[in-house]
Tab-separated table of C-alpha atoms (C1' of nucleotides) in Angstrom:
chain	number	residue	atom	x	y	z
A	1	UNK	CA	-41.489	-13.458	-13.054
A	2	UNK	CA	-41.974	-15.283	-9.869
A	3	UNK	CA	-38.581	-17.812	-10.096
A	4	UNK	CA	-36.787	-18.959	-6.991
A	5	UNK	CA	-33.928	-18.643	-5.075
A	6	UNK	CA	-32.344	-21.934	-3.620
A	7	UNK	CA	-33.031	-20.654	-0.317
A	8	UNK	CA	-36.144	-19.581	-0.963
A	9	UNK	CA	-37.492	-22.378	-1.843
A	10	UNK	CA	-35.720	-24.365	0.446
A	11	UNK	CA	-36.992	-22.508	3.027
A	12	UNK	CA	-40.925	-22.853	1.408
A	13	UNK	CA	-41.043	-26.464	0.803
A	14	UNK	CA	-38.756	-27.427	3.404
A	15	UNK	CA	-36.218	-29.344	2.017
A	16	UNK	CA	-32.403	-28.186	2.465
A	17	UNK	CA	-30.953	-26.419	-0.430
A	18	UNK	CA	-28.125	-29.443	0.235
A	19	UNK	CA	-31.256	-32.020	-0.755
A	20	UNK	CA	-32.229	-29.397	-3.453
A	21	UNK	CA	-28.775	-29.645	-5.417
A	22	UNK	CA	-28.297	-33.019	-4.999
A	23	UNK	CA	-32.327	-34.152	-5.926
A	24	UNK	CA	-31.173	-31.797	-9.532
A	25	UNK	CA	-28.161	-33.648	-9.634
A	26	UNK	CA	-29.534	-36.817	-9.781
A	27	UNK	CA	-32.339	-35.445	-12.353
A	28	UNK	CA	-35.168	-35.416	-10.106
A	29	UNK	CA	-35.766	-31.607	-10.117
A	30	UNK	CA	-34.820	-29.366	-12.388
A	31	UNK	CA	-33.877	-25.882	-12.330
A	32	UNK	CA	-34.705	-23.446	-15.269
A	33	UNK	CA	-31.428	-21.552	-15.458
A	34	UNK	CA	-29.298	-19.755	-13.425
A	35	UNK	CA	-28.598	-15.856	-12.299
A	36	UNK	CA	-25.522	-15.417	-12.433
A	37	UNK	CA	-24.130	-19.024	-10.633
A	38	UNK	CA	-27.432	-19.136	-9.112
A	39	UNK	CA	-30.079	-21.773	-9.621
A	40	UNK	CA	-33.497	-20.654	-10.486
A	41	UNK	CA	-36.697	-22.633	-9.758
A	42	UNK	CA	-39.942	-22.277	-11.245
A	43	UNK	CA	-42.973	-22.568	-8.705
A	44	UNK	CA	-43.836	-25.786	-10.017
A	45	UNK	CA	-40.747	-26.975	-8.278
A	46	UNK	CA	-42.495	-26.697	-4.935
A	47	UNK	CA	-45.189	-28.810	-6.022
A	48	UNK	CA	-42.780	-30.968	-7.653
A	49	UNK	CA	-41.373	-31.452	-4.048
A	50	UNK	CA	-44.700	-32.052	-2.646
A	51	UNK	CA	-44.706	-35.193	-5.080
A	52	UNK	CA	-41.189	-36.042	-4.045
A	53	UNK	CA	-42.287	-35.857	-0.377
A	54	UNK	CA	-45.310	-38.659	-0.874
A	55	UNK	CA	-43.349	-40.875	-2.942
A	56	UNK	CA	-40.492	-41.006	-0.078
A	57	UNK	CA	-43.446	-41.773	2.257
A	58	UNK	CA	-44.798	-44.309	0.133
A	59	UNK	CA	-41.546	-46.120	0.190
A	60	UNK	CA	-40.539	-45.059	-3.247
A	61	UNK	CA	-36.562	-45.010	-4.059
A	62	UNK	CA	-35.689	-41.689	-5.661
A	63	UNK	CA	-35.147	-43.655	-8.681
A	64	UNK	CA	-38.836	-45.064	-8.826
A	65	UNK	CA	-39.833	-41.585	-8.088
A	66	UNK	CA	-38.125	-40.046	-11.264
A	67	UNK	CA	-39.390	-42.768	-13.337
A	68	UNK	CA	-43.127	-42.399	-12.097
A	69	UNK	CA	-43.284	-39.076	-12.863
A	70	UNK	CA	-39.793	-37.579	-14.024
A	71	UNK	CA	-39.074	-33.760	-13.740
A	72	UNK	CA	-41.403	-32.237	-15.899
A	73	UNK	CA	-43.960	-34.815	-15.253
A	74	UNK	CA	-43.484	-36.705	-17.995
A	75	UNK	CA	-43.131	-40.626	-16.888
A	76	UNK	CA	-41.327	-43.393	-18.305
A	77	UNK	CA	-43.253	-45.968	-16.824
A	78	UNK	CA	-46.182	-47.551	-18.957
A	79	UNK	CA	-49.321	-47.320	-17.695
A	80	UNK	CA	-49.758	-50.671	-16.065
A	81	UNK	CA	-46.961	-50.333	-13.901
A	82	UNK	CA	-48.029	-47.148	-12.499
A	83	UNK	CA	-51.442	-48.816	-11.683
A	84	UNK	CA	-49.452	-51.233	-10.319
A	85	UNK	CA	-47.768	-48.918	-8.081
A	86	UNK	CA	-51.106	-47.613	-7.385
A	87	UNK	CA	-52.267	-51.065	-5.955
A	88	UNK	CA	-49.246	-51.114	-3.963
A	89	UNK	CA	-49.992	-48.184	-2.273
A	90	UNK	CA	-53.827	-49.157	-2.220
A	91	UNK	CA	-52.036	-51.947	-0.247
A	92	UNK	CA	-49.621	-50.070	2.119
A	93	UNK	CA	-53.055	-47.771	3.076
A	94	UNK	CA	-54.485	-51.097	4.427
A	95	UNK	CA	-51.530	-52.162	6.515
A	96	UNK	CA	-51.006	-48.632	7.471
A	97	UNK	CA	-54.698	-48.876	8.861
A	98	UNK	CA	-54.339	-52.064	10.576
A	99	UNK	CA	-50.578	-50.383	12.377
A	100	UNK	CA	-52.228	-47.013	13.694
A	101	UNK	CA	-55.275	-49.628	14.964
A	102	UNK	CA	-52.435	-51.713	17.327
A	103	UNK	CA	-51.199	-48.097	17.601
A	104	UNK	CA	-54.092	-46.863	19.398
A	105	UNK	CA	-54.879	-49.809	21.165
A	106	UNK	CA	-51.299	-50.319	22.631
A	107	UNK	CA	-52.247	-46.840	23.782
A	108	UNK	CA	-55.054	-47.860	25.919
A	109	UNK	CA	-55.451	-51.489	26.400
A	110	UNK	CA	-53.924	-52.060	30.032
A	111	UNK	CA	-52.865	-55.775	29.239
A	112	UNK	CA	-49.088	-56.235	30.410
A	113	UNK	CA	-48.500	-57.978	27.140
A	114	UNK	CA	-49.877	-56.998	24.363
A	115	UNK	CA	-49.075	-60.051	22.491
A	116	UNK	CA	-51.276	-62.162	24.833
A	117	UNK	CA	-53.997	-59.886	24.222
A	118	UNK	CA	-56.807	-61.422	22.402
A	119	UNK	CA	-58.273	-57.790	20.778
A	120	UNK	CA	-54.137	-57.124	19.438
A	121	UNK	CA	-53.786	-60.136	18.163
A	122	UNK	CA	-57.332	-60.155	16.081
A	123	UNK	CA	-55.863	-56.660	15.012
A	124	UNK	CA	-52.788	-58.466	13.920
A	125	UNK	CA	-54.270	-61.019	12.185
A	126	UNK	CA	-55.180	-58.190	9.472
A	127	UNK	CA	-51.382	-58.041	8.797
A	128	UNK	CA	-49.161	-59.279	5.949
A	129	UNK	CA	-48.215	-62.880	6.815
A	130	UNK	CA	-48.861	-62.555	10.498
A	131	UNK	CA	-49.673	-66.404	10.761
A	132	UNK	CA	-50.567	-67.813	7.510
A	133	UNK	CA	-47.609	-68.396	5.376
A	134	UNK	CA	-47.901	-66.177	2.208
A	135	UNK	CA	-45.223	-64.299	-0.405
A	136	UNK	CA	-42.667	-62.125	0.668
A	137	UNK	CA	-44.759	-58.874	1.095
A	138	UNK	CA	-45.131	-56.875	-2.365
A	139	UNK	CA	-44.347	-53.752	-2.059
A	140	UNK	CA	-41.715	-53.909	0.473
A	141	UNK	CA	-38.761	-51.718	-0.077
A	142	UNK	CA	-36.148	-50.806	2.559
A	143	UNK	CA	-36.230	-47.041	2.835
A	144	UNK	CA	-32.599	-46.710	3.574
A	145	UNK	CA	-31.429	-44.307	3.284
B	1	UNK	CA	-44.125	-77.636	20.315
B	2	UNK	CA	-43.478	-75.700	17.392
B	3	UNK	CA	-40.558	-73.844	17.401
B	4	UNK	CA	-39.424	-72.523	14.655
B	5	UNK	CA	-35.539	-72.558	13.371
B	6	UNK	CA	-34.407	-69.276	11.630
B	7	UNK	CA	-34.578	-70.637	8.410
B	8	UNK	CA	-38.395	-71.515	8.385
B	9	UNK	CA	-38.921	-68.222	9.883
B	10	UNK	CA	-37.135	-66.583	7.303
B	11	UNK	CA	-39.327	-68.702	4.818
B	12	UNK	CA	-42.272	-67.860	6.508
B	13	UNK	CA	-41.855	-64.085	7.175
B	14	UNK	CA	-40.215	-63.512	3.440
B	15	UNK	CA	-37.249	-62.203	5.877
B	16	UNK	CA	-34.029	-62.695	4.916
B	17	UNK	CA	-32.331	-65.196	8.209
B	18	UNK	CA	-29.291	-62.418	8.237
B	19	UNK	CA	-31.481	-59.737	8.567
B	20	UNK	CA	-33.735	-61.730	11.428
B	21	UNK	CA	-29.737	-61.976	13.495
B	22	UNK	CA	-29.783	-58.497	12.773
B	23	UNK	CA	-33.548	-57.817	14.365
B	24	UNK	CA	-32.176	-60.059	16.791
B	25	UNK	CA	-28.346	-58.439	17.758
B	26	UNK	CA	-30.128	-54.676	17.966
B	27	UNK	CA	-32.986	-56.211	20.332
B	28	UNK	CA	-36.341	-55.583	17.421
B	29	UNK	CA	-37.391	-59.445	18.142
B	30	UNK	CA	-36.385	-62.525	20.697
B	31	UNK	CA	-35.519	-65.880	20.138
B	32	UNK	CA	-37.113	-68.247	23.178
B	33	UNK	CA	-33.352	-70.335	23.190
B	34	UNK	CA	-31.419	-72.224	21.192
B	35	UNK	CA	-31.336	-76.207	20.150
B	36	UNK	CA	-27.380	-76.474	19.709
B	37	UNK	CA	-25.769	-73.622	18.546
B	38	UNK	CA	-29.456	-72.653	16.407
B	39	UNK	CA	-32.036	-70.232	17.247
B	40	UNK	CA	-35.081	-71.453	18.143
B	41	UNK	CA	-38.301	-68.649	17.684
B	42	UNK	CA	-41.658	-69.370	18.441
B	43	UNK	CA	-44.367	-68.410	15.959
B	44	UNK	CA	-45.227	-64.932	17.246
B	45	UNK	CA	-42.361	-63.955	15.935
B	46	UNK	CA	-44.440	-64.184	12.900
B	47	UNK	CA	-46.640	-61.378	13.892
B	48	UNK	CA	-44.052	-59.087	15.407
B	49	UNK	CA	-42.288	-59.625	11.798
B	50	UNK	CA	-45.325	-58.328	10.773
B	51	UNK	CA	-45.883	-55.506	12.811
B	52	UNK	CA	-42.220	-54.460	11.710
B	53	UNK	CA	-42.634	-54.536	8.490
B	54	UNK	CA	-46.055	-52.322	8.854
B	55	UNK	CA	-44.028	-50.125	11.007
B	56	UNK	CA	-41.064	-49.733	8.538
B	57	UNK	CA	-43.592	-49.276	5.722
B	58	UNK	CA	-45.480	-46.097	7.704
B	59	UNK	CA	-41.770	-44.942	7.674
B	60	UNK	CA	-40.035	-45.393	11.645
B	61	UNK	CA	-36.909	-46.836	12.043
B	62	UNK	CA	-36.052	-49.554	14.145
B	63	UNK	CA	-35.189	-48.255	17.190
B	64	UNK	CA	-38.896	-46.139	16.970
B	65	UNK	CA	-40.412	-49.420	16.502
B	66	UNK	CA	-38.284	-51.014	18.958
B	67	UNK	CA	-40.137	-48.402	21.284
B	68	UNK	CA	-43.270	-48.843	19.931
B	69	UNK	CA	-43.859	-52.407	20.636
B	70	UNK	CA	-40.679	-53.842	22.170
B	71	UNK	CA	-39.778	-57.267	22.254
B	72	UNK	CA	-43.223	-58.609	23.790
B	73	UNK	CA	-45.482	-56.275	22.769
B	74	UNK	CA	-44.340	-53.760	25.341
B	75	UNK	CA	-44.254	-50.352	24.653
B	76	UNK	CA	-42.155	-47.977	26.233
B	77	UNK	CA	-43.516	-44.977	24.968
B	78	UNK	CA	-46.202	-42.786	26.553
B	79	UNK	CA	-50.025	-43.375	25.466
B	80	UNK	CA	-49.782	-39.827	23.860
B	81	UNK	CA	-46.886	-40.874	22.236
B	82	UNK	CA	-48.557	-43.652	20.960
B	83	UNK	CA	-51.453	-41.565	19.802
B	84	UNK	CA	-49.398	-38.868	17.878
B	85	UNK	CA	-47.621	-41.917	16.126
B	86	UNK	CA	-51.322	-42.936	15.356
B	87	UNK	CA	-52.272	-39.323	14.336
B	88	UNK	CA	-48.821	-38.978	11.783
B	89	UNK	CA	-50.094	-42.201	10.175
B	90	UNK	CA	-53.809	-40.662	9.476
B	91	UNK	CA	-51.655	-38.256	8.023
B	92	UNK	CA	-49.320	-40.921	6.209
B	93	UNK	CA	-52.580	-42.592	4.596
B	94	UNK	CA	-54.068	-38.903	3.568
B	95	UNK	CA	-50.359	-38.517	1.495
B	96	UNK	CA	-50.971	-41.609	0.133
B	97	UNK	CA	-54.621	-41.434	-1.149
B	98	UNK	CA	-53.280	-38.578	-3.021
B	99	UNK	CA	-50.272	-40.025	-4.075
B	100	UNK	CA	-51.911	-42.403	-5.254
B	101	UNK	CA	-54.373	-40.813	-7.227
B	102	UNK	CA	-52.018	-38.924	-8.688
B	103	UNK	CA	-50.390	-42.113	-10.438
B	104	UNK	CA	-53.911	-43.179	-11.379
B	105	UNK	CA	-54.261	-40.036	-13.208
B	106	UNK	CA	-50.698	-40.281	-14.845
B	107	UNK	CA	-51.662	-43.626	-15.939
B	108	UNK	CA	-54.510	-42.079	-17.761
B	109	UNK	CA	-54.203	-38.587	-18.511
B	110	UNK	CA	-52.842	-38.292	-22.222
B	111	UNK	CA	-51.737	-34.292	-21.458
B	112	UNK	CA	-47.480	-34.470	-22.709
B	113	UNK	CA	-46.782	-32.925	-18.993
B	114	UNK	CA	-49.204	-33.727	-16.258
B	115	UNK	CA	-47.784	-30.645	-14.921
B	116	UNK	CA	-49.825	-28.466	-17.241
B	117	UNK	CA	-53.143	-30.494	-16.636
B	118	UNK	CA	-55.464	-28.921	-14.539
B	119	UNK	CA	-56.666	-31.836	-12.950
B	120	UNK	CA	-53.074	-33.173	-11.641
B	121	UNK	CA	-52.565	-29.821	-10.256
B	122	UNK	CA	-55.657	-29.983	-8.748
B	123	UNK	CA	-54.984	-33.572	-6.924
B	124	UNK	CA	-51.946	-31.998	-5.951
B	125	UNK	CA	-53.383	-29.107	-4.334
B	126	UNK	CA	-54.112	-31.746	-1.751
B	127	UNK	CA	-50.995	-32.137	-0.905
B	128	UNK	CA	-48.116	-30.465	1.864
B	129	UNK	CA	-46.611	-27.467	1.229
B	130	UNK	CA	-47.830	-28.015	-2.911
B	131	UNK	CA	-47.811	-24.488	-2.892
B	132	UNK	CA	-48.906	-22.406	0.544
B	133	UNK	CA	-45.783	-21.999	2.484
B	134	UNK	CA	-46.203	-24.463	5.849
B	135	UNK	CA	-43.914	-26.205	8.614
B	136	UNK	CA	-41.289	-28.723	7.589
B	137	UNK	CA	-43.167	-31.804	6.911
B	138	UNK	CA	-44.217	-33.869	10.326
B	139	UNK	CA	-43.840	-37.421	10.176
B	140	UNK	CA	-41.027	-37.108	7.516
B	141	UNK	CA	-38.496	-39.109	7.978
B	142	UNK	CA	-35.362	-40.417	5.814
B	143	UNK	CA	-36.297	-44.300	5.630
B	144	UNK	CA	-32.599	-44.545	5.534
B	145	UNK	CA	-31.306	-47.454	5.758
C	1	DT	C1'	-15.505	-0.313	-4.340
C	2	DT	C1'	-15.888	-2.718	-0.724
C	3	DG	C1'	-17.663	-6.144	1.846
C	4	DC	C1'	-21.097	-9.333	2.853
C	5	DC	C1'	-23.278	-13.392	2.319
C	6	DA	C1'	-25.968	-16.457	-0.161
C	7	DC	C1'	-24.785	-18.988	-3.348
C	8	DT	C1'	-21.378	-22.319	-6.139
C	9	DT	C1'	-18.466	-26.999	-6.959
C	10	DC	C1'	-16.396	-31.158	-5.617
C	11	DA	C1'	-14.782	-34.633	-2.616
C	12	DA	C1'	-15.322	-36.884	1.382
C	13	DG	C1'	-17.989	-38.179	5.347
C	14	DT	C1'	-22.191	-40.067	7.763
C	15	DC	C1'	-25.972	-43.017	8.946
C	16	DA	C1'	-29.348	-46.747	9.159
C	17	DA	C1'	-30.136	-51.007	7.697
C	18	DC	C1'	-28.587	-54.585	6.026
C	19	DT	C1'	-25.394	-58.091	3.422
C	20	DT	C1'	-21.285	-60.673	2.678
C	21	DG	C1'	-17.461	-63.470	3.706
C	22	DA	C1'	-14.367	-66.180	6.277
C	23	DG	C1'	-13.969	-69.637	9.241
C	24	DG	C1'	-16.323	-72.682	12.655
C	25	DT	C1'	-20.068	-76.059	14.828
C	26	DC	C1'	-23.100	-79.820	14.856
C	27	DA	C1'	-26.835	-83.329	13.786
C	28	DA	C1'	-28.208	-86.463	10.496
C	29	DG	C1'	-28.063	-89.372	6.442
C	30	DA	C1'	-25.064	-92.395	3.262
D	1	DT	C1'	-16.766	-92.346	9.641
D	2	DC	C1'	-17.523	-88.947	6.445
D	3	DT	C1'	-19.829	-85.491	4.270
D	4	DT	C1'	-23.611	-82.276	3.826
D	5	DG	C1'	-25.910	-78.446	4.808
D	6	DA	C1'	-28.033	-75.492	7.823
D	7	DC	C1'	-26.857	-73.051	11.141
D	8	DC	C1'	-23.278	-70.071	14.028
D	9	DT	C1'	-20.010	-65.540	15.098
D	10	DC	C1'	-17.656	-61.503	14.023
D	11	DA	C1'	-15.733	-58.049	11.134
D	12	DA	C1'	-16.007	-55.658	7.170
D	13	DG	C1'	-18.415	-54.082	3.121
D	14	DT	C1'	-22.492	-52.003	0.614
D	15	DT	C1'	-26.260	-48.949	-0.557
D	16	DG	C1'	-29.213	-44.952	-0.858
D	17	DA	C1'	-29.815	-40.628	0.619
D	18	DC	C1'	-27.999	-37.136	2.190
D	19	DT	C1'	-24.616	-33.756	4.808
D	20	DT	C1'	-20.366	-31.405	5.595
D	21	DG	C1'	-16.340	-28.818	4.607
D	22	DA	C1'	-13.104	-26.339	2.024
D	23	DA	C1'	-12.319	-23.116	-1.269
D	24	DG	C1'	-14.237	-20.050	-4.684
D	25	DT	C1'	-17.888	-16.622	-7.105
D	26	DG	C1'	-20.832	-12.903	-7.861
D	27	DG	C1'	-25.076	-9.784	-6.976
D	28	DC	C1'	-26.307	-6.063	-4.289
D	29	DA	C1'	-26.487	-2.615	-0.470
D	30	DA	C1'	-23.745	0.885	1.812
DNA sequence: TTGCCACTTCAAGTCAACTTGAGGTCAAGA
DNA sequence: TCTTGACCTCAAGTTGACTTGAAGTGGCAA
């Protein structure tokens, strides 16, 4: 049966087998025995790690991550909270729109200051709090790590 | 004319006044002088707060953002920079459609692991390296903080 | 059976991004 | 004049997410 060395699926998904040990240590993967000292991963670890990969990118804490969907993807969060995080990212898409937009227009517009540019700043104006005074943005989470 | 001290700012923006010193110290955003000892910012530091934030949420640091737009709205980077930052945020906002499908479904699906379900694993078949063996993620970065 | 080398554990180190705390300044209201 | 309270600086501390290093183990090819 098809399991999986550290390495190997280090080297497939593309995370270090440093990120590997620690992500089991901290629950969020699991291995489904060992060979000898040897971890062994199913496959479903790789798409476990694919998960892993768009939470991080969504701004998820490794923590939030194991609660959405936990390691055998079984989550501990009730439903409305996951819709919740799914309006959050509904959310993030928007403002994520709205950046690769000034993105692509810093890119081209020729204006020596893009602030003073009227096309930017209508571009802005699609943007969390960027003049009206509003909530501390939702979803915000620092990423530090 | 309204200037803004760095305590309505930080009311305003939702950001915390240490962490606007911070943006301040490592060059992210400019105060136009002071009145005393105080900062005094004028009100597009509203919208570069919010172009920050968007940038931090699509996953750059500071110092990429920094780059990006500069104090001003000056970028130092390249136009093809600038587009390939545009073209790893299409790919940010792919991520997250799935991602975020995949909570909807979690929310939903009554299957004990979602693992097992054929349509998770399907949704996730969208996603990097979920099971074909490809390059190290692209955009990836730690979000560290 | 030897030797290699990919693995193992555990503790400590690193890094970005802040936050906290101590001690100080200053304008305004009581 | 005195006291508040919002600001200031600067150094040190915190947090999450890893990474590194030292010292050890064990499967497998030669």
């Amino acid at each position: 049966m098809n399991l999986l060395d550290i390495g190997v699926l280090s080297e497939r998904s593309g995370v270090p087998a440093s990120t590997l040990r620690y992500y089991e240590e901290i629950g969020l993967i699991e291995s489904l025995g060992r060979r000898g000292l040897r971890r062994q991963f199913g496959p479903e670890a790789l798409t476990q790690l694919a998960l892993i990969s768009m939470g991080k990118t969504a701004g998820f804490s490794l923590e939030e991550i194991k609660n959405a969907f936990g390691k055998r993807g079984v989550s501990t969060l009730p439903r409305q909270a996951l819709h919740r995080r799914a309006d959050d990212i509904d959310a993030q898409i928007r403002g994520l729109i709205t950046l690769r937009n000034a993105l692509r227009h810093v890119a081209e517009c020729s204006a020596p200051s893009h602030m003073e540019c009227p096309k930017f700043r209508r571009l802005l104006s699609l943007a969390p709090y960027s003049h009206a005074p509003t909530e501390a943005q939702p979803g915000a989470r620092a990423k530090r790590k």
